[in-house]
Amino acid sequence: MAANIDLVEIRDFLVDLAKQAGELITSNTGKTSYDDKVNSVDLVTETDAAVEKLVATICAEKYPHFEFMGEESYVPGVTKLTDKPTFIVDPIDGTTNFIHSFPFSCTSLGFAINRHPVVGVVYNPFLNLMYAGIKGRGSFLNGTQKLPLREPPVGSKLTLQNALIGIEWGTQRSGVNFEVKTDTFKKLAAEDGNMVHGFRSLGSAAMNMCAVAAGQLDAYWEGGCYAWDVCAGWVILTEAGGRVVGGNPGIWEPAVDQRIYLAVRGGDGSEQFIEDFWDSIEGELEY
Ligand code: LIP
């Protein structure tokens, strides 16, 4: 069955669906209240659920034989990613941004076969950024701008010292992972550490991955997010010449639901960059 799936048709379907989701997101900005999930910084709104319902319904109507995995309908220990063709969806990635009207929320619509991301659409309706990619066919911004938008300066190698790196604090604010992250941030930033150019937190894994795909960030390190946060961005990044490896050392081919990732742009020095980044991690992330 997988061999007969028209990935261009799926991409076009998801782009159209992302626009519908975007309208629902922007029309509800500032209108919905929010609830806590695991703790007081893990937030969800009624709009997250409404967008997932819209996306799941339309996917099921058009592709009734495909599986669906979405952030809001996921049941820990019950929902399992299988080898079947599967839509992997975060209805609103960057929910905290959405609540605060910080314009970096998006809908993240991925499609995987045999657990490998093959189509990705990420749409930020506030800034009108539509990123889309198909495995083997490149990735583009707003249909025509081929990614990456920015190539590294000629002759320059990607190193930790010249990198702008995406990071997120995440929702765990104590324990091993919080220590590993904060100790690593300090080492990467410090004058007697790697002294990277800087960090940016866009508040959305999908937006961070698209920024790496565009060449605006050099890397993005994440521990704790889920397949729906990264599936779409994964295709967009790898089709722009970048790669996704494990966020702990030594994992060159992570699974899409591994939860610990390092996304790196393409270009000279990127493999050494990955090794150097892994060497700078203070401990090991756990999930
Ligand atoms: C969020 C991510 C963010 C990550 C958080 C969370 P949400 O997704 O995109 O980058 O650090 O752990 O998963 O909750 O806004 O869909």
CSV table of C-alpha atoms and ligand atoms in Angstrom, one decimal:
chain,number,residue,atom,x,y,z
A,1,MET,CA,0.0,0.0,0.0
A,2,ALA,CA,2.8,2.5,1.0
A,3,ALA,CA,4.3,2.3,-2.5
A,4,ASN,CA,1.0,3.7,-4.0
A,5,ILE,CA,0.7,6.7,-1.7
A,6,ASP,CA,1.0,10.0,-3.6
A,7,LEU,CA,3.1,12.1,-1.3
A,8,VAL,CA,2.6,15.3,-3.4
A,9,GLU,CA,-1.2,14.9,-3.0
A,10,ILE,CA,-0.7,14.4,0.8
A,11,ARG,CA,1.5,17.6,0.9
A,12,ASP,CA,-1.2,19.6,-0.9
A,13,PHE,CA,-3.9,18.2,1.3
A,14,LEU,CA,-1.9,19.1,4.4
A,15,VAL,CA,-1.1,22.6,3.2
A,16,ASP,CA,-4.8,23.2,2.6
A,17,LEU,CA,-5.7,21.7,6.0
A,18,ALA,CA,-3.0,23.9,7.7
A,19,LYS,CA,-4.7,27.0,6.3
A,20,GLN,CA,-8.0,25.9,7.7
A,21,ALA,CA,-6.4,25.2,11.1
A,22,GLY,CA,-4.6,28.5,10.9
A,23,GLU,CA,-7.9,30.4,10.5
A,24,LEU,CA,-9.3,28.6,13.6
A,25,ILE,CA,-6.1,29.4,15.6
A,26,THR,CA,-6.0,33.1,14.7
A,27,SER,CA,-9.8,33.6,15.1
A,28,ASN,CA,-9.5,32.3,18.7
A,29,THR,CA,-6.4,34.3,19.7
A,30,GLY,CA,-7.0,35.9,23.1
A,31,LYS,CA,-10.4,34.3,23.5
A,32,THR,CA,-9.7,30.9,25.1
A,33,SER,CA,-8.9,30.2,28.7
A,34,TYR,CA,-6.2,27.6,29.5
A,35,ASP,CA,-5.8,24.6,31.7
A,36,ASP,CA,-2.7,22.8,33.2
A,37,LYS,CA,-1.8,19.4,32.1
A,38,VAL,CA,1.2,17.8,34.0
A,39,ASN,CA,2.1,21.0,35.9
A,40,SER,CA,1.5,24.8,35.8
A,41,VAL,CA,3.7,25.4,32.8
A,42,ASP,CA,2.3,22.5,30.7
A,43,LEU,CA,-0.7,24.3,29.2
A,44,VAL,CA,-3.6,23.5,26.9
A,45,THR,CA,-6.5,25.6,25.5
A,46,GLU,CA,-9.9,24.7,24.1
A,47,THR,CA,-8.5,25.8,20.7
A,48,ASP,CA,-5.8,23.0,20.8
A,49,ALA,CA,-8.6,20.5,21.1
A,50,ALA,CA,-10.8,22.2,18.5
A,51,VAL,CA,-8.0,22.3,15.9
A,52,GLU,CA,-7.1,18.7,16.5
A,53,LYS,CA,-10.8,17.7,16.1
A,54,LEU,CA,-10.9,19.6,12.8
A,55,VAL,CA,-7.7,18.1,11.5
A,56,ALA,CA,-8.5,14.5,12.7
A,57,THR,CA,-12.0,14.7,11.1
A,58,ILE,CA,-10.8,15.9,7.7
A,59,CYS,CA,-7.9,13.4,7.7
A,60,ALA,CA,-10.3,10.5,8.4
A,61,GLU,CA,-12.7,11.7,5.7
A,62,LYS,CA,-10.1,11.9,3.0
A,63,TYR,CA,-7.8,9.0,4.1
A,64,PRO,CA,-9.9,6.6,6.2
A,65,HIS,CA,-7.3,3.8,6.1
A,66,PHE,CA,-4.5,5.9,7.5
A,67,GLU,CA,-3.7,6.1,11.2
A,68,PHE,CA,-3.8,9.4,13.2
A,69,MET,CA,-1.7,10.4,16.2
A,70,GLY,CA,-2.4,13.8,17.8
A,71,GLU,CA,-1.1,15.6,20.9
A,72,GLU,CA,-4.6,16.1,22.4
A,73,SER,CA,-6.0,12.6,21.8
A,74,TYR,CA,-2.8,10.8,22.8
A,75,VAL,CA,-3.2,8.4,25.7
A,76,PRO,CA,0.1,7.6,27.4
A,77,GLY,CA,0.8,3.8,27.3
A,78,VAL,CA,-2.1,3.2,25.0
A,79,THR,CA,-1.5,5.2,21.8
A,80,LYS,CA,1.3,3.6,19.8
A,81,LEU,CA,3.0,4.7,16.7
A,82,THR,CA,3.0,1.8,14.2
A,83,ASP,CA,4.5,1.1,10.8
A,84,LYS,CA,1.2,2.1,9.1
A,85,PRO,CA,0.9,5.4,7.2
A,86,THR,CA,0.2,7.8,10.0
A,87,PHE,CA,-0.7,11.5,10.3
A,88,ILE,CA,1.4,12.8,13.3
A,89,VAL,CA,-0.1,16.1,14.4
A,90,ASP,CA,0.4,18.9,16.9
A,91,PRO,CA,-2.7,21.1,16.4
A,92,ILE,CA,-1.0,24.1,18.1
A,93,ASP,CA,2.7,23.8,18.7
A,94,GLY,CA,3.7,26.7,20.9
A,95,THR,CA,0.6,26.8,23.0
A,96,THR,CA,2.2,29.0,25.6
A,97,ASN,CA,3.0,31.5,22.8
A,98,PHE,CA,-0.6,31.3,21.7
A,99,ILE,CA,-1.8,32.1,25.2
A,100,HIS,CA,0.5,35.1,25.4
A,101,SER,CA,-0.1,36.2,21.8
A,102,PHE,CA,3.6,35.8,21.1
A,103,PRO,CA,3.4,35.2,17.3
A,104,PHE,CA,5.3,31.9,17.1
A,105,SER,CA,2.6,29.3,17.3
A,106,CYS,CA,2.0,27.0,14.4
A,107,THR,CA,0.1,23.9,13.4
A,108,SER,CA,2.5,21.0,12.7
A,109,LEU,CA,1.1,18.4,10.3
A,110,GLY,CA,3.5,15.4,9.7
A,111,PHE,CA,3.0,12.2,7.8
A,112,ALA,CA,5.1,9.1,8.5
A,113,ILE,CA,5.4,5.7,6.8
A,114,ASN,CA,7.1,2.8,8.6
A,115,ARG,CA,7.7,5.4,11.4
A,116,HIS,CA,9.8,7.6,9.1
A,117,PRO,CA,8.7,11.1,8.5
A,118,VAL,CA,8.0,11.6,4.7
A,119,VAL,CA,5.8,14.7,4.5
A,120,GLY,CA,5.8,17.8,6.7
A,121,VAL,CA,3.8,21.0,6.8
A,122,VAL,CA,4.3,23.6,9.5
A,123,TYR,CA,2.2,26.7,9.3
A,124,ASN,CA,2.5,29.8,11.5
A,125,PRO,CA,-0.7,31.8,10.6
A,126,PHE,CA,0.4,34.9,12.6
A,127,LEU,CA,3.5,35.5,10.4
A,128,ASN,CA,2.1,33.7,7.3
A,129,LEU,CA,5.0,31.2,7.2
A,130,MET,CA,4.0,28.0,5.4
A,131,TYR,CA,6.9,25.5,5.5
A,132,ALA,CA,6.4,22.2,3.5
A,133,GLY,CA,8.6,19.3,2.6
A,134,ILE,CA,8.4,15.9,0.9
A,135,LYS,CA,11.0,13.3,1.4
A,136,GLY,CA,13.2,13.3,-1.7
A,137,ARG,CA,11.6,16.4,-3.2
A,138,GLY,CA,13.0,19.3,-1.1
A,139,SER,CA,11.4,21.7,1.3
A,140,PHE,CA,10.1,25.2,0.7
A,141,LEU,CA,8.8,28.3,2.4
A,142,ASN,CA,5.4,29.6,1.1
A,143,GLY,CA,5.6,27.4,-1.9
A,144,THR,CA,8.5,29.0,-3.8
A,145,GLN,CA,11.4,29.8,-1.5
A,146,LYS,CA,13.6,26.8,-1.4
A,147,LEU,CA,15.2,26.0,2.0
A,148,PRO,CA,17.6,26.8,3.3
A,149,LEU,CA,17.0,30.5,2.8
A,150,ARG,CA,20.4,31.3,3.9
A,151,GLU,CA,23.6,29.4,3.2
A,152,PRO,CA,26.5,29.7,5.6
A,153,PRO,CA,29.2,32.2,4.5
A,154,VAL,CA,31.6,30.7,1.9
A,155,GLY,CA,34.5,28.9,3.6
A,156,SER,CA,32.9,29.0,7.0
A,157,LYS,CA,32.6,25.9,9.0
A,158,LEU,CA,29.9,25.3,11.5
A,159,THR,CA,31.4,25.2,15.0
A,160,LEU,CA,30.0,25.6,18.5
A,161,GLN,CA,31.8,28.9,18.8
A,162,ASN,CA,30.0,30.5,15.8
A,163,ALA,CA,26.6,28.9,16.3
A,164,LEU,CA,23.2,30.3,17.2
A,165,ILE,CA,21.4,27.5,19.0
A,166,GLY,CA,17.7,26.9,19.7
A,167,ILE,CA,17.0,25.7,23.1
A,168,GLU,CA,13.8,25.3,25.2
A,169,TRP,CA,13.4,25.1,29.0
A,170,GLY,CA,10.6,22.6,28.6
A,171,THR,CA,8.0,21.8,31.2
A,172,GLN,CA,10.1,19.9,33.7
A,173,ARG,CA,11.5,22.5,36.1
A,174,SER,CA,13.3,20.1,38.5
A,175,GLY,CA,15.1,16.8,38.5
A,176,VAL,CA,17.8,15.3,36.3
A,177,ASN,CA,16.7,16.7,33.0
A,178,PHE,CA,16.4,20.2,34.4
A,179,GLU,CA,19.9,19.9,35.8
A,180,VAL,CA,21.3,18.5,32.5
A,181,LYS,CA,19.7,21.3,30.5
A,182,THR,CA,20.7,24.2,32.7
A,183,ASP,CA,24.3,22.9,33.3
A,184,THR,CA,24.7,22.4,29.5
A,185,PHE,CA,23.3,25.8,28.7
A,186,LYS,CA,25.8,27.3,31.1
A,187,LYS,CA,28.7,25.3,29.6
A,188,LEU,CA,27.7,26.3,26.0
A,189,ALA,CA,27.4,30.0,26.9
A,190,ALA,CA,30.3,30.5,29.2
A,191,GLU,CA,33.6,32.2,28.3
A,192,ASP,CA,35.5,29.3,29.8
A,193,GLY,CA,33.1,26.9,28.0
A,194,ASN,CA,32.1,26.9,24.3
A,195,MET,CA,30.9,30.6,24.2
A,196,VAL,CA,28.4,30.1,21.5
A,197,HIS,CA,27.1,33.2,19.7
A,198,GLY,CA,23.8,32.8,21.4
A,199,PHE,CA,20.6,31.0,22.2
A,200,ARG,CA,17.1,31.5,21.0
A,201,SER,CA,13.8,30.0,22.3
A,202,LEU,CA,11.0,30.3,19.8
A,203,GLY,CA,8.7,28.3,22.2
A,204,SER,CA,7.8,25.8,19.5
A,205,ALA,CA,9.8,22.7,18.5
A,206,ALA,CA,8.4,22.9,15.0
A,207,MET,CA,9.2,26.6,14.6
A,208,ASN,CA,12.8,25.9,16.0
A,209,MET,CA,13.2,23.1,13.4
A,210,CYS,CA,12.0,25.2,10.6
A,211,ALA,CA,14.4,28.0,11.7
A,212,VAL,CA,17.3,25.4,11.4
A,213,ALA,CA,15.9,24.3,8.0
A,214,ALA,CA,15.9,28.0,6.9
A,215,GLY,CA,19.5,28.4,8.1
A,216,GLN,CA,18.5,31.1,10.6
A,217,LEU,CA,19.4,28.8,13.6
A,218,ASP,CA,22.4,26.5,13.3
A,219,ALA,CA,21.0,23.8,15.7
A,220,TYR,CA,18.2,23.0,18.1
A,221,TRP,CA,18.6,20.8,21.1
A,222,GLU,CA,15.5,19.3,22.7
A,223,GLY,CA,14.7,16.8,25.3
A,224,GLY,CA,11.1,16.0,26.3
A,225,CYS,CA,9.0,16.8,23.3
A,226,TYR,CA,7.0,14.2,21.3
A,227,ALA,CA,6.7,12.8,17.7
A,228,TRP,CA,4.0,15.4,16.9
A,229,ASP,CA,6.4,18.2,17.8
A,230,VAL,CA,9.1,17.1,15.4
A,231,CYS,CA,7.6,14.9,12.7
A,232,ALA,CA,6.7,17.6,10.2
A,233,GLY,CA,9.8,19.7,11.0
A,234,TRP,CA,12.0,16.6,10.5
A,235,VAL,CA,11.1,16.3,6.8
A,236,ILE,CA,11.4,20.1,6.3
A,237,LEU,CA,14.9,20.1,7.9
A,238,THR,CA,16.3,17.0,6.3
A,239,GLU,CA,15.1,18.1,2.9
A,240,ALA,CA,16.9,21.4,3.5
A,241,GLY,CA,20.2,19.4,3.9
A,242,GLY,CA,20.1,19.2,7.7
A,243,ARG,CA,19.9,16.2,10.0
A,244,VAL,CA,18.2,15.1,13.2
A,245,VAL,CA,20.4,13.0,15.6
A,246,GLY,CA,19.9,12.0,19.2
A,247,GLY,CA,20.0,14.7,21.9
A,248,ASN,CA,22.2,12.3,23.9
A,249,PRO,CA,25.6,11.3,22.6
A,250,GLY,CA,26.1,8.5,20.0
A,251,ILE,CA,22.7,8.2,18.5
A,252,TRP,CA,23.0,9.0,14.8
A,253,GLU,CA,19.6,7.6,13.7
A,254,PRO,CA,17.0,8.4,16.3
A,255,ALA,CA,13.4,7.3,16.1
A,256,VAL,CA,10.8,9.9,15.4
A,257,ASP,CA,9.3,9.2,18.9
A,258,GLN,CA,12.7,9.2,20.7
A,259,ARG,CA,11.9,12.4,22.6
A,260,ILE,CA,15.5,13.6,22.7
A,261,TYR,CA,16.9,15.3,19.6
A,262,LEU,CA,19.6,17.5,18.2
A,263,ALA,CA,18.6,19.1,14.9
A,264,VAL,CA,21.5,20.6,12.9
A,265,ARG,CA,21.7,22.5,9.7
A,266,GLY,CA,23.7,21.1,6.7
A,267,GLY,CA,27.0,22.4,5.6
A,268,ASP,CA,30.7,22.1,6.3
A,269,GLY,CA,31.6,21.0,9.7
A,270,SER,CA,28.2,19.7,10.7
A,271,GLU,CA,29.3,16.2,11.6
A,272,GLN,CA,32.1,17.5,13.9
A,273,PHE,CA,29.6,20.0,15.3
A,274,ILE,CA,27.4,17.1,16.4
A,275,GLU,CA,30.3,15.4,18.1
A,276,ASP,CA,31.4,18.6,19.8
A,277,PHE,CA,27.8,19.3,21.0
A,278,TRP,CA,27.5,15.8,22.4
A,279,ASP,CA,30.8,16.4,24.3
A,280,SER,CA,29.4,19.5,25.8
A,281,ILE,CA,26.3,17.9,27.3
A,282,GLU,CA,26.6,17.8,31.1
A,283,GLY,CA,25.1,14.3,31.9
A,284,GLU,CA,22.4,12.5,30.1
A,285,LEU,CA,18.8,13.3,29.4
A,286,GLU,CA,16.2,10.7,30.6
A,287,TYR,CA,12.8,9.9,29.2
B,1,LIP,C1,5.9,22.5,23.3
B,1,LIP,C2,7.1,22.5,22.3
B,1,LIP,C3,8.2,23.2,23.0
B,1,LIP,C4,8.7,22.2,24.0
B,1,LIP,C5,7.7,21.9,25.0
B,1,LIP,C6,6.3,21.6,24.4
B,1,LIP,P1,3.2,22.5,22.8
B,1,LIP,O1,4.7,22.0,22.6
B,1,LIP,O2,7.0,22.7,21.1
B,1,LIP,O3,9.2,23.6,22.1
B,1,LIP,O4,9.9,22.7,24.6
B,1,LIP,O5,8.1,20.8,25.7
B,1,LIP,O6,6.2,20.2,23.9
B,1,LIP,O7,2.9,22.1,24.2
B,1,LIP,O8,3.2,24.0,22.7
B,1,LIP,O9,2.4,21.9,21.8
